[in-house]
PDB file of C-alpha atoms in Angstrom:
ATOM      1  CA  UNK A   1     -19.867 -69.210-150.791  1.00 48.00           C
ATOM      2  CA  UNK A   2     -20.009 -65.005-150.462  1.00 50.00           C
ATOM      3  CA  UNK A   3     -22.586 -63.272-148.584  1.00 54.00           C
ATOM      4  CA  UNK A   4     -24.508 -61.533-150.601  1.00 47.00           C
ATOM      5  CA  UNK A   5     -25.115 -58.624-148.412  1.00 54.00           C
ATOM      6  CA  UNK A   6     -21.415 -58.292-147.771  1.00 62.00           C
ATOM      7  CA  UNK A   7     -19.498 -55.927-150.422  1.00 73.00           C
ATOM      8  CA  UNK A   8     -15.588 -57.057-150.823  1.00 81.00           C
ATOM      9  CA  UNK A   9     -13.495 -54.890-148.456  1.00 88.00           C
ATOM     10  CA  UNK A  10     -10.838 -52.927-151.120  1.00 90.00           C
ATOM     11  CA  UNK A  11      -9.312 -50.827-148.998  1.00 95.00           C
ATOM     12  CA  UNK A  12      -6.666 -51.435-146.127  1.00 96.00           C
ATOM     13  CA  UNK A  13      -5.336 -48.906-143.151  1.00 96.00           C
ATOM     14  CA  UNK A  14      -1.961 -49.077-141.718  1.00 96.00           C
ATOM     15  CA  UNK A  15      -1.879 -46.661-138.416  1.00 94.00           C
ATOM     16  CA  UNK A  16       2.239 -45.675-138.111  1.00 91.00           C
ATOM     17  CA  UNK A  17       2.200 -42.889-136.075  1.00 86.00           C
ATOM     18  CA  UNK A  18       3.773 -44.555-133.208  1.00 82.00           C
ATOM     19  CA  UNK A  19       7.153 -43.010-131.877  1.00 78.00           C
ATOM     20  CA  UNK A  20       9.146 -46.110-132.263  1.00 80.00           C
ATOM     21  CA  UNK A  21      10.463 -45.956-128.201  1.00 84.00           C
ATOM     22  CA  UNK A  22      11.981 -49.369-128.318  1.00 88.00           C
ATOM     23  CA  UNK A  23      14.310 -48.294-131.340  1.00 89.00           C
ATOM     24  CA  UNK A  24      15.778 -45.446-130.072  1.00 88.00           C
ATOM     25  CA  UNK A  25      18.160 -43.193-130.743  1.00 90.00           C
ATOM     26  CA  UNK A  26      17.405 -44.728-134.286  1.00 87.00           C
ATOM     27  CA  UNK A  27      13.707 -43.805-134.366  1.00 88.00           C
ATOM     28  CA  UNK A  28      14.751 -39.877-133.102  1.00 87.00           C
ATOM     29  CA  UNK A  29      14.747 -39.459-136.365  1.00 86.00           C
ATOM     30  CA  UNK A  30      13.499 -41.701-138.864  1.00 89.00           C
ATOM     31  CA  UNK A  31      10.292 -43.601-138.625  1.00 89.00           C
ATOM     32  CA  UNK A  32      11.168 -47.121-137.172  1.00 89.00           C
ATOM     33  CA  UNK A  33       8.377 -47.839-139.660  1.00 91.00           C
ATOM     34  CA  UNK A  34      11.600 -47.456-142.434  1.00 92.00           C
ATOM     35  CA  UNK A  35      14.080 -49.224-140.645  1.00 91.00           C
ATOM     36  CA  UNK A  36      15.220 -51.530-143.618  1.00 92.00           C
ATOM     37  CA  UNK A  37      15.015 -55.353-143.240  1.00 93.00           C
ATOM     38  CA  UNK A  38      17.537 -56.497-145.417  1.00 93.00           C
ATOM     39  CA  UNK A  39      17.102 -53.383-148.203  1.00 89.00           C
ATOM     40  CA  UNK A  40      13.314 -52.802-147.917  1.00 91.00           C
ATOM     41  CA  UNK A  41      11.907 -50.795-145.202  1.00 92.00           C
ATOM     42  CA  UNK A  42       9.174 -52.692-143.010  1.00 91.00           C
ATOM     43  CA  UNK A  43       6.405 -51.072-144.214  1.00 93.00           C
ATOM     44  CA  UNK A  44       6.608 -51.567-147.725  1.00 93.00           C
ATOM     45  CA  UNK A  45       6.631 -55.342-147.176  1.00 93.00           C
ATOM     46  CA  UNK A  46       3.299 -54.281-145.350  1.00 94.00           C
ATOM     47  CA  UNK A  47       1.657 -52.167-148.682  1.00 94.00           C
ATOM     48  CA  UNK A  48       2.906 -55.405-150.809  1.00 93.00           C
ATOM     49  CA  UNK A  49       1.223 -57.650-149.133  1.00 94.00           C
ATOM     50  CA  UNK A  50      -2.140 -55.495-149.101  1.00 94.00           C
ATOM     51  CA  UNK A  51      -1.847 -55.054-153.272  1.00 93.00           C
ATOM     52  CA  UNK A  52      -1.009 -58.683-153.183  1.00 93.00           C
ATOM     53  CA  UNK A  53      -4.220 -59.302-151.639  1.00 93.00           C
ATOM     54  CA  UNK A  54      -6.079 -56.615-153.917  1.00 93.00           C
ATOM     55  CA  UNK A  55      -6.530 -54.005-151.530  1.00 94.00           C
ATOM     56  CA  UNK A  56      -5.082 -51.529-154.343  1.00 88.00           C
ATOM     57  CA  UNK A  57      -5.940 -48.265-152.069  1.00 93.00           C
ATOM     58  CA  UNK A  58      -4.005 -48.034-148.790  1.00 95.00           C
ATOM     59  CA  UNK A  59      -4.360 -45.220-146.262  1.00 96.00           C
ATOM     60  CA  UNK A  60      -1.666 -44.123-144.013  1.00 94.00           C
ATOM     61  CA  UNK A  61      -2.416 -42.823-140.377  1.00 94.00           C
ATOM     62  CA  UNK A  62       0.201 -40.742-139.855  1.00 91.00           C
ATOM     63  CA  UNK A  63       1.647 -38.437-137.005  1.00 85.00           C
ATOM     64  CA  UNK A  64       4.107 -35.919-136.314  1.00 81.00           C
ATOM     65  CA  UNK A  65       7.955 -36.447-137.214  1.00 81.00           C
ATOM     66  CA  UNK A  66       6.531 -39.368-140.188  1.00 86.00           C
ATOM     67  CA  UNK A  67       6.972 -36.584-143.258  1.00 88.00           C
ATOM     68  CA  UNK A  68       9.653 -39.292-143.987  1.00 90.00           C
ATOM     69  CA  UNK A  69       6.778 -41.738-144.846  1.00 91.00           C
ATOM     70  CA  UNK A  70       5.101 -39.850-147.060  1.00 89.00           C
ATOM     71  CA  UNK A  71       8.252 -39.051-148.987  1.00 89.00           C
ATOM     72  CA  UNK A  72       9.056 -42.407-149.197  1.00 88.00           C
ATOM     73  CA  UNK A  73       5.809 -43.580-151.257  1.00 87.00           C
ATOM     74  CA  UNK A  74       6.702 -40.402-153.643  1.00 85.00           C
ATOM     75  CA  UNK A  75       8.075 -40.198-156.932  1.00 83.00           C
ATOM     76  CA  UNK A  76      12.408 -39.022-156.614  1.00 82.00           C
ATOM     77  CA  UNK A  77      12.614 -37.363-159.992  1.00 84.00           C
ATOM     78  CA  UNK A  78      16.246 -36.275-159.355  1.00 87.00           C
ATOM     79  CA  UNK A  79      17.314 -39.976-157.942  1.00 88.00           C
ATOM     80  CA  UNK A  80      15.595 -41.440-161.260  1.00 86.00           C
ATOM     81  CA  UNK A  81      17.343 -39.578-163.362  1.00 87.00           C
ATOM     82  CA  UNK A  82      20.159 -39.459-162.190  1.00 91.00           C
ATOM     83  CA  UNK A  83      19.822 -43.826-162.067  1.00 88.00           C
ATOM     84  CA  UNK A  84      18.586 -43.360-165.711  1.00 84.00           C
ATOM     85  CA  UNK A  85      21.514 -41.635-167.092  1.00 86.00           C
ATOM     86  CA  UNK A  86      24.017 -44.176-164.989  1.00 87.00           C
ATOM     87  CA  UNK A  87      22.479 -47.002-167.075  1.00 87.00           C
ATOM     88  CA  UNK A  88      21.431 -48.553-163.592  1.00 82.00           C
ATOM     89  CA  UNK A  89      18.249 -50.417-164.017  1.00 86.00           C
ATOM     90  CA  UNK A  90      17.797 -52.254-161.396  1.00 84.00           C
ATOM     91  CA  UNK A  91      18.315 -49.673-158.665  1.00 85.00           C
ATOM     92  CA  UNK A  92      15.733 -47.320-160.795  1.00 84.00           C
ATOM     93  CA  UNK A  93      13.295 -50.308-160.684  1.00 86.00           C
ATOM     94  CA  UNK A  94      13.567 -50.525-156.935  1.00 84.00           C
ATOM     95  CA  UNK A  95      13.152 -46.787-156.375  1.00 85.00           C
ATOM     96  CA  UNK A  96       9.964 -46.752-158.484  1.00 81.00           C
ATOM     97  CA  UNK A  97       8.254 -49.483-157.163  1.00 83.00           C
ATOM     98  CA  UNK A  98       7.769 -48.322-153.705  1.00 78.00           C
ATOM     99  CA  UNK A  99       5.985 -45.291-155.565  1.00 81.00           C
ATOM    100  CA  UNK A 100       3.733 -47.671-157.878  1.00 82.00           C
ATOM    101  CA  UNK A 101       2.566 -50.917-155.609  1.00 82.00           C
ATOM    102  CA  UNK A 102      -0.367 -49.488-154.413  1.00 82.00           C
ATOM    103  CA  UNK A 103      -2.532 -45.984-154.268  1.00 87.00           C
ATOM    104  CA  UNK A 104      -1.205 -44.509-150.669  1.00 91.00           C
ATOM    105  CA  UNK A 105      -3.053 -41.846-148.870  1.00 93.00           C
ATOM    106  CA  UNK A 106      -2.103 -40.077-145.787  1.00 93.00           C
ATOM    107  CA  UNK A 107      -3.998 -38.146-142.972  1.00 92.00           C
ATOM    108  CA  UNK A 108      -2.354 -37.626-139.327  1.00 89.00           C
ATOM    109  CA  UNK A 109      -3.769 -38.940-136.443  1.00 86.00           C
ATOM    110  CA  UNK A 110      -3.608 -35.369-134.010  1.00 78.00           C
ATOM    111  CA  UNK A 111      -3.012 -37.513-130.817  1.00 79.00           C
ATOM    112  CA  UNK A 112      -1.379 -40.505-129.900  1.00 77.00           C
ATOM    113  CA  UNK A 113      -5.005 -42.399-128.749  1.00 81.00           C
ATOM    114  CA  UNK A 114      -4.165 -45.654-129.250  1.00 87.00           C
ATOM    115  CA  UNK A 115      -4.753 -48.361-132.141  1.00 91.00           C
ATOM    116  CA  UNK A 116      -8.423 -47.876-131.968  1.00 91.00           C
ATOM    117  CA  UNK A 117      -8.408 -44.286-132.009  1.00 92.00           C
ATOM    118  CA  UNK A 118      -5.756 -44.595-134.747  1.00 92.00           C
ATOM    119  CA  UNK A 119      -8.998 -46.512-136.815  1.00 94.00           C
ATOM    120  CA  UNK A 120     -11.224 -44.242-136.339  1.00 94.00           C
ATOM    121  CA  UNK A 121      -9.654 -41.609-138.555  1.00 93.00           C
ATOM    122  CA  UNK A 122      -9.928 -44.036-141.298  1.00 94.00           C
ATOM    123  CA  UNK A 123     -13.904 -43.668-141.324  1.00 94.00           C
ATOM    124  CA  UNK A 124     -14.217 -41.362-144.076  1.00 94.00           C
ATOM    125  CA  UNK A 125     -11.428 -42.693-146.356  1.00 94.00           C
ATOM    126  CA  UNK A 126     -13.195 -46.189-145.650  1.00 94.00           C
ATOM    127  CA  UNK A 127     -17.049 -45.094-146.198  1.00 91.00           C
ATOM    128  CA  UNK A 128     -19.190 -48.092-145.582  1.00 91.00           C
ATOM    129  CA  UNK A 129     -17.029 -51.346-146.365  1.00 93.00           C
ATOM    130  CA  UNK A 130     -15.356 -53.279-144.518  1.00 95.00           C
ATOM    131  CA  UNK A 131     -11.613 -53.138-145.178  1.00 96.00           C
ATOM    132  CA  UNK A 132      -8.174 -54.302-143.597  1.00 97.00           C
ATOM    133  CA  UNK A 133      -6.256 -53.018-140.967  1.00 97.00           C
ATOM    134  CA  UNK A 134      -2.491 -53.903-141.111  1.00 97.00           C
ATOM    135  CA  UNK A 135      -0.229 -53.261-138.522  1.00 93.00           C
ATOM    136  CA  UNK A 136       3.548 -52.769-139.119  1.00 85.00           C
ATOM    137  CA  UNK A 137       5.409 -54.387-136.379  1.00 86.00           C
ATOM    138  CA  UNK A 138       3.957 -58.050-137.806  1.00 89.00           C
ATOM    139  CA  UNK A 139       5.678 -59.274-141.040  1.00 91.00           C
ATOM    140  CA  UNK A 140       3.990 -62.105-142.600  1.00 91.00           C
ATOM    141  CA  UNK A 141       5.940 -64.069-145.325  1.00 88.00           C
ATOM    142  CA  UNK A 142       4.453 -63.447-148.806  1.00 88.00           C
ATOM    143  CA  UNK A 143       4.427 -67.424-149.206  1.00 89.00           C
ATOM    144  CA  UNK A 144       1.411 -67.339-146.437  1.00 91.00           C
ATOM    145  CA  UNK A 145      -1.629 -65.920-147.921  1.00 92.00           C
ATOM    146  CA  UNK A 146      -2.890 -64.829-144.299  1.00 95.00           C
ATOM    147  CA  UNK A 147      -4.904 -61.795-145.381  1.00 96.00           C
ATOM    148  CA  UNK A 148      -6.876 -63.229-148.521  1.00 95.00           C
ATOM    149  CA  UNK A 149      -7.775 -65.614-146.087  1.00 95.00           C
ATOM    150  CA  UNK A 150      -9.518 -63.242-143.816  1.00 95.00           C
ATOM    151  CA  UNK A 151     -10.775 -61.579-146.867  1.00 96.00           C
ATOM    152  CA  UNK A 152     -12.278 -65.042-148.056  1.00 94.00           C
ATOM    153  CA  UNK A 153     -13.342 -65.514-144.732  1.00 94.00           C
ATOM    154  CA  UNK A 154     -15.204 -61.990-144.408  1.00 95.00           C
ATOM    155  CA  UNK A 155     -16.675 -62.343-147.610  1.00 93.00           C
ATOM    156  CA  UNK A 156     -18.168 -65.511-146.980  1.00 91.00           C
ATOM    157  CA  UNK A 157     -19.750 -64.865-143.254  1.00 91.00           C
ATOM    158  CA  UNK A 158     -19.665 -60.963-143.019  1.00 92.00           C
ATOM    159  CA  UNK A 159     -18.847 -59.128-139.627  1.00 94.00           C
ATOM    160  CA  UNK A 160     -15.238 -58.811-138.343  1.00 95.00           C
ATOM    161  CA  UNK A 161     -12.102 -61.358-138.733  1.00 96.00           C
ATOM    162  CA  UNK A 162      -9.142 -61.193-136.875  1.00 96.00           C
ATOM    163  CA  UNK A 163      -5.731 -62.720-137.061  1.00 96.00           C
ATOM    164  CA  UNK A 164      -5.187 -64.918-134.016  1.00 95.00           C
ATOM    165  CA  UNK A 165      -1.696 -66.652-133.182  1.00 92.00           C
ATOM    166  CA  UNK A 166      -1.256 -69.547-130.075  1.00 90.00           C
ATOM    167  CA  UNK A 167       1.652 -68.195-128.270  1.00 90.00           C
ATOM    168  CA  UNK A 168       0.960 -69.961-125.119  1.00 91.00           C
ATOM    169  CA  UNK A 169      -0.759 -69.083-121.750  1.00 92.00           C
ATOM    170  CA  UNK A 170       2.820 -68.204-120.389  1.00 90.00           C
ATOM    171  CA  UNK A 171       2.819 -65.357-122.888  1.00 90.00           C
ATOM    172  CA  UNK A 172      -0.659 -64.251-123.795  1.00 91.00           C
ATOM    173  CA  UNK A 173      -0.624 -61.390-121.353  1.00 88.00           C
ATOM    174  CA  UNK A 174       1.451 -59.288-123.508  1.00 86.00           C
ATOM    175  CA  UNK A 175      -1.419 -59.455-126.072  1.00 87.00           C
ATOM    176  CA  UNK A 176      -4.786 -59.256-126.671  1.00 86.00           C
ATOM    177  CA  UNK A 177      -6.913 -62.688-125.999  1.00 90.00           C
ATOM    178  CA  UNK A 178      -9.874 -64.406-127.393  1.00 91.00           C
ATOM    179  CA  UNK A 179     -12.405 -66.582-126.422  1.00 90.00           C
ATOM    180  CA  UNK A 180     -13.901 -68.943-129.107  1.00 90.00           C
ATOM    181  CA  UNK A 181     -17.074 -71.363-129.467  1.00 89.00           C
ATOM    182  CA  UNK A 182     -15.751 -74.845-128.010  1.00 86.00           C
ATOM    183  CA  UNK A 183     -17.339 -75.995-131.485  1.00 78.00           C
ATOM    184  CA  UNK A 184     -14.888 -74.370-133.671  1.00 72.00           C
ATOM    185  CA  UNK A 185     -11.767 -75.424-131.510  1.00 74.00           C
ATOM    186  CA  UNK A 186      -9.213 -76.788-133.377  1.00 73.00           C
ATOM    187  CA  UNK A 187     -10.103 -75.680-136.500  1.00 82.00           C
ATOM    188  CA  UNK A 188      -8.301 -72.488-138.364  1.00 89.00           C
ATOM    189  CA  UNK A 189     -11.305 -70.521-138.553  1.00 92.00           C
ATOM    190  CA  UNK A 190     -12.915 -70.321-135.058  1.00 93.00           C
ATOM    191  CA  UNK A 191     -15.806 -68.153-133.666  1.00 92.00           C
ATOM    192  CA  UNK A 192     -14.944 -65.695-131.450  1.00 93.00           C
ATOM    193  CA  UNK A 193     -17.165 -65.303-128.305  1.00 92.00           C
ATOM    194  CA  UNK A 194     -15.197 -62.695-126.141  1.00 91.00           C
ATOM    195  CA  UNK A 195     -11.546 -60.289-126.258  1.00 88.00           C
ATOM    196  CA  UNK A 196      -9.901 -59.181-123.444  1.00 87.00           C
ATOM    197  CA  UNK A 197      -6.822 -56.874-123.555  1.00 85.00           C
ATOM    198  CA  UNK A 198      -3.702 -58.088-122.050  1.00 87.00           C
ATOM    199  CA  UNK A 199      -4.735 -60.368-119.377  1.00 88.00           C
ATOM    200  CA  UNK A 200      -3.220 -61.755-116.618  1.00 89.00           C
ATOM    201  CA  UNK A 201      -2.251 -64.872-117.532  1.00 89.00           C
ATOM    202  CA  UNK A 202      -4.553 -66.942-115.023  1.00 88.00           C
ATOM    203  CA  UNK A 203      -7.492 -65.255-116.304  1.00 85.00           C
ATOM    204  CA  UNK A 204      -6.801 -65.675-120.053  1.00 88.00           C
ATOM    205  CA  UNK A 205      -9.557 -66.995-121.827  1.00 90.00           C
ATOM    206  CA  UNK A 206      -7.416 -69.296-123.681  1.00 90.00           C
ATOM    207  CA  UNK A 207      -4.026 -68.896-125.133  1.00 90.00           C
ATOM    208  CA  UNK A 208      -4.855 -67.685-128.840  1.00 92.00           C
ATOM    209  CA  UNK A 209      -3.470 -63.677-129.074  1.00 92.00           C
ATOM    210  CA  UNK A 210      -4.440 -61.112-131.729  1.00 91.00           C
ATOM    211  CA  UNK A 211      -1.817 -60.464-133.836  1.00 92.00           C
ATOM    212  CA  UNK A 212      -1.701 -57.122-136.373  1.00 91.00           C
ATOM    213  CA  UNK A 213      -4.418 -58.211-139.303  1.00 95.00           C
ATOM    214  CA  UNK A 214      -7.449 -57.413-138.902  1.00 96.00           C
ATOM    215  CA  UNK A 215     -10.418 -57.446-141.662  1.00 96.00           C
ATOM    216  CA  UNK A 216     -13.364 -55.090-139.818  1.00 96.00           C
ATOM    217  CA  UNK A 217     -16.699 -54.420-140.742  1.00 94.00           C
ATOM    218  CA  UNK A 218     -17.804 -50.390-140.819  1.00 94.00           C
ATOM    219  CA  UNK A 219     -20.099 -50.833-137.891  1.00 94.00           C
ATOM    220  CA  UNK A 220     -16.729 -50.909-135.337  1.00 94.00           C
ATOM    221  CA  UNK A 221     -16.548 -46.810-136.430  1.00 95.00           C
ATOM    222  CA  UNK A 222     -19.979 -46.348-134.339  1.00 93.00           C
ATOM    223  CA  UNK A 223     -18.717 -48.913-131.622  1.00 93.00           C
ATOM    224  CA  UNK A 224     -15.502 -46.510-131.582  1.00 93.00           C
ATOM    225  CA  UNK A 225     -16.776 -43.383-130.793  1.00 92.00           C
ATOM    226  CA  UNK A 226     -18.572 -44.244-128.193  1.00 90.00           C
ATOM    227  CA  UNK A 227     -15.974 -46.471-126.401  1.00 86.00           C
ATOM    228  CA  UNK A 228     -13.942 -44.801-123.719  1.00 79.00           C
ATOM    229  CA  UNK A 229     -10.719 -45.228-123.025  1.00 77.00           C
ATOM    230  CA  UNK A 230      -8.899 -48.715-121.586  1.00 73.00           C
ATOM    231  CA  UNK A 231      -5.510 -50.603-120.711  1.00 75.00           C
ATOM    232  CA  UNK A 232      -3.048 -47.783-120.502  1.00 72.00           C
ATOM    233  CA  UNK A 233      -5.469 -45.026-120.781  1.00 76.00           C
ATOM    234  CA  UNK A 234      -6.030 -45.338-125.145  1.00 81.00           C
ATOM    235  CA  UNK A 235      -9.375 -46.184-126.895  1.00 88.00           C
ATOM    236  CA  UNK A 236      -8.006 -49.985-127.404  1.00 87.00           C
ATOM    237  CA  UNK A 237      -9.550 -51.767-130.720  1.00 92.00           C
ATOM    238  CA  UNK A 238      -9.846 -54.835-128.809  1.00 88.00           C
ATOM    239  CA  UNK A 239     -12.454 -53.393-126.691  1.00 89.00           C
ATOM    240  CA  UNK A 240     -14.204 -52.238-130.074  1.00 92.00           C
ATOM    241  CA  UNK A 241     -14.504 -55.684-130.580  1.00 93.00           C
ATOM    242  CA  UNK A 242     -15.674 -57.000-127.834  1.00 91.00           C
ATOM    243  CA  UNK A 243     -18.384 -54.855-127.969  1.00 92.00           C
ATOM    244  CA  UNK A 244     -19.463 -56.331-131.099  1.00 94.00           C
ATOM    245  CA  UNK A 245     -19.364 -59.994-130.213  1.00 92.00           C
ATOM    246  CA  UNK A 246     -21.845 -58.396-127.292  1.00 91.00           C
ATOM    247  CA  UNK A 247     -23.931 -57.318-129.536  1.00 92.00           C
ATOM    248  CA  UNK A 248     -24.335 -60.510-131.193  1.00 90.00           C
ATOM    249  CA  UNK A 249     -21.837 -59.098-134.474  1.00 92.00           C
ATOM    250  CA  UNK A 250     -20.277 -62.204-135.661  1.00 93.00           C
ATOM    251  CA  UNK A 251     -16.215 -61.917-135.399  1.00 94.00           C
ATOM    252  CA  UNK A 252     -13.917 -64.845-136.720  1.00 95.00           C
ATOM    253  CA  UNK A 253     -10.431 -65.838-136.130  1.00 95.00           C
ATOM    254  CA  UNK A 254      -8.114 -67.342-138.468  1.00 95.00           C
ATOM    255  CA  UNK A 255      -5.375 -69.195-136.605  1.00 94.00           C
ATOM    256  CA  UNK A 256      -2.517 -68.539-137.716  1.00 93.00           C
ATOM    257  CA  UNK A 257       0.473 -71.233-138.592  1.00 88.00           C
ATOM    258  CA  UNK A 258       3.073 -69.845-141.210  1.00 87.00           C
ATOM    259  CA  UNK A 259       5.740 -67.604-141.050  1.00 88.00           C
ATOM    260  CA  UNK A 260       5.308 -64.063-139.072  1.00 90.00           C
ATOM    261  CA  UNK A 261       8.487 -62.192-137.964  1.00 88.00           C
ATOM    262  CA  UNK A 262       8.382 -59.341-135.321  1.00 85.00           C
ATOM    263  CA  UNK A 263       9.973 -56.549-136.326  1.00 88.00           C
ATOM    264  CA  UNK A 264       8.265 -54.591-133.118  1.00 85.00           C
ATOM    265  CA  UNK A 265      11.096 -55.802-130.958  1.00 87.00           C
ATOM    266  CA  UNK A 266      15.022 -55.388-131.151  1.00 90.00           C
ATOM    267  CA  UNK A 267      16.031 -59.093-130.594  1.00 92.00           C
ATOM    268  CA  UNK A 268      13.440 -60.322-133.305  1.00 90.00           C
ATOM    269  CA  UNK A 269      13.843 -57.485-135.530  1.00 92.00           C
ATOM    270  CA  UNK A 270      17.592 -59.075-135.909  1.00 94.00           C
ATOM    271  CA  UNK A 271      16.130 -62.589-136.477  1.00 93.00           C
ATOM    272  CA  UNK A 272      13.799 -61.433-139.365  1.00 92.00           C
ATOM    273  CA  UNK A 273      16.361 -59.589-141.512  1.00 94.00           C
ATOM    274  CA  UNK A 274      18.288 -62.439-140.955  1.00 94.00           C
ATOM    275  CA  UNK A 275      15.631 -65.005-142.131  1.00 93.00           C
ATOM    276  CA  UNK A 276      14.709 -62.683-144.715  1.00 93.00           C
ATOM    277  CA  UNK A 277      18.516 -62.540-146.264  1.00 95.00           C
ATOM    278  CA  UNK A 278      19.478 -65.726-145.579  1.00 94.00           C
ATOM    279  CA  UNK A 279      16.701 -66.888-147.828  1.00 93.00           C
ATOM    280  CA  UNK A 280      17.584 -64.687-150.880  1.00 93.00           C
ATOM    281  CA  UNK A 281      19.603 -66.205-153.697  1.00 94.00           C
ATOM    282  CA  UNK A 282      21.833 -62.840-154.333  1.00 93.00           C
ATOM    283  CA  UNK A 283      22.868 -63.093-150.279  1.00 95.00           C
ATOM    284  CA  UNK A 284      21.706 -66.488-148.564  1.00 94.00           C
ATOM    285  CA  UNK A 285      24.582 -68.516-149.848  1.00 95.00           C
ATOM    286  CA  UNK A 286      27.061 -65.961-148.552  1.00 96.00           C
ATOM    287  CA  UNK A 287      25.452 -65.444-145.614  1.00 96.00           C
ATOM    288  CA  UNK A 288      24.689 -69.107-144.287  1.00 95.00           C
ATOM    289  CA  UNK A 289      28.183 -69.436-145.074  1.00 95.00           C
ATOM    290  CA  UNK A 290      29.378 -66.743-142.770  1.00 95.00           C
ATOM    291  CA  UNK A 291      26.500 -67.692-139.934  1.00 94.00           C
ATOM    292  CA  UNK A 292      28.250 -71.210-140.030  1.00 93.00           C
ATOM    293  CA  UNK A 293      31.261 -70.458-138.927  1.00 92.00           C
ATOM    294  CA  UNK A 294      30.287 -67.070-137.094  1.00 92.00           C
ATOM    295  CA  UNK A 295      28.738 -69.697-134.653  1.00 89.00           C
ATOM    296  CA  UNK A 296      31.086 -72.437-134.933  1.00 89.00           C
ATOM    297  CA  UNK A 297      33.645 -69.637-133.523  1.00 86.00           C
ATOM    298  CA  UNK A 298      31.863 -68.358-130.789  1.00 78.00           C
ATOM    299  CA  UNK A 299      33.006 -69.403-127.273  1.00 79.00           C
ATOM    300  CA  UNK A 300      30.893 -71.954-125.570  1.00 69.00           C
ATOM    301  CA  UNK A 301      28.440 -70.378-122.877  1.00 65.00           C
ATOM    302  CA  UNK A 302      29.928 -69.631-119.706  1.00 56.00           C
ATOM    303  CA  UNK A 303      33.440 -69.699-121.440  1.00 56.00           C
ATOM    304  CA  UNK A 304      36.104 -67.084-120.457  1.00 56.00           C
ATOM    305  CA  UNK A 305      36.885 -64.709-124.266  1.00 51.00           C
ATOM    306  CA  UNK A 306      40.255 -64.613-122.930  1.00 48.00           C
TER     307      UNK A 306
END
């Protein structure tokens, strides 16, 4: 049952101020969030996910050289008129869709001081309600309703909810990691008892990693204002959540076992494009056939290509 003390989350925050250095030189002029995943920017998938979960108001925390993001979610009358005159209804609908998904707002971070600092810029927009944070590098397949589940857990238990993925102990040093109540072990909803940002493998409390979906209680803003820079000299959201846990505030984790596409890494980005394109009715049959032929024609590993 919903917690009567908990107001429902209605808003989403998407930090998009990063410089995208892993995708240089492409991101020298194009925000990494607008790089296409098949034929839509990665960021459009994220906004669509928020809207499907009932979060109709979205705040993007931007930085310098990110004006193209605002342009993308704005109307383009000249282009729309040209497509309408051509009778190209399909492309016209696709162009208009990006400005109609949700009500999108923008605020600048000013300086890059970490994810926690980016989230703090949303305080005036959010007010005293719980809210979602979606990171643009993680695409969650539309068939897997992770955010909806997290919102339901927050409505039932209050506090904050984070998405978790078992990445194996060998990879945990690349992520924020959590300790959980042994009584909830094995469940897809766990009680979080501690958090640490990118711990050494030998010090990690578990192999459960924090991935880019959060539903946060508004109390996190007061904690973020007091949070000192942590790993990397940045204000870490993980550190603020750890403080909430220490204060006795409820923090739960939803262990995700569905389809996730990482667009923040070049190889994983290519995999995401191929996977999503291969499943489409308009592209899939031809692409899958080409991939089979391509793989068959590849020389065996170690063989000469001469």
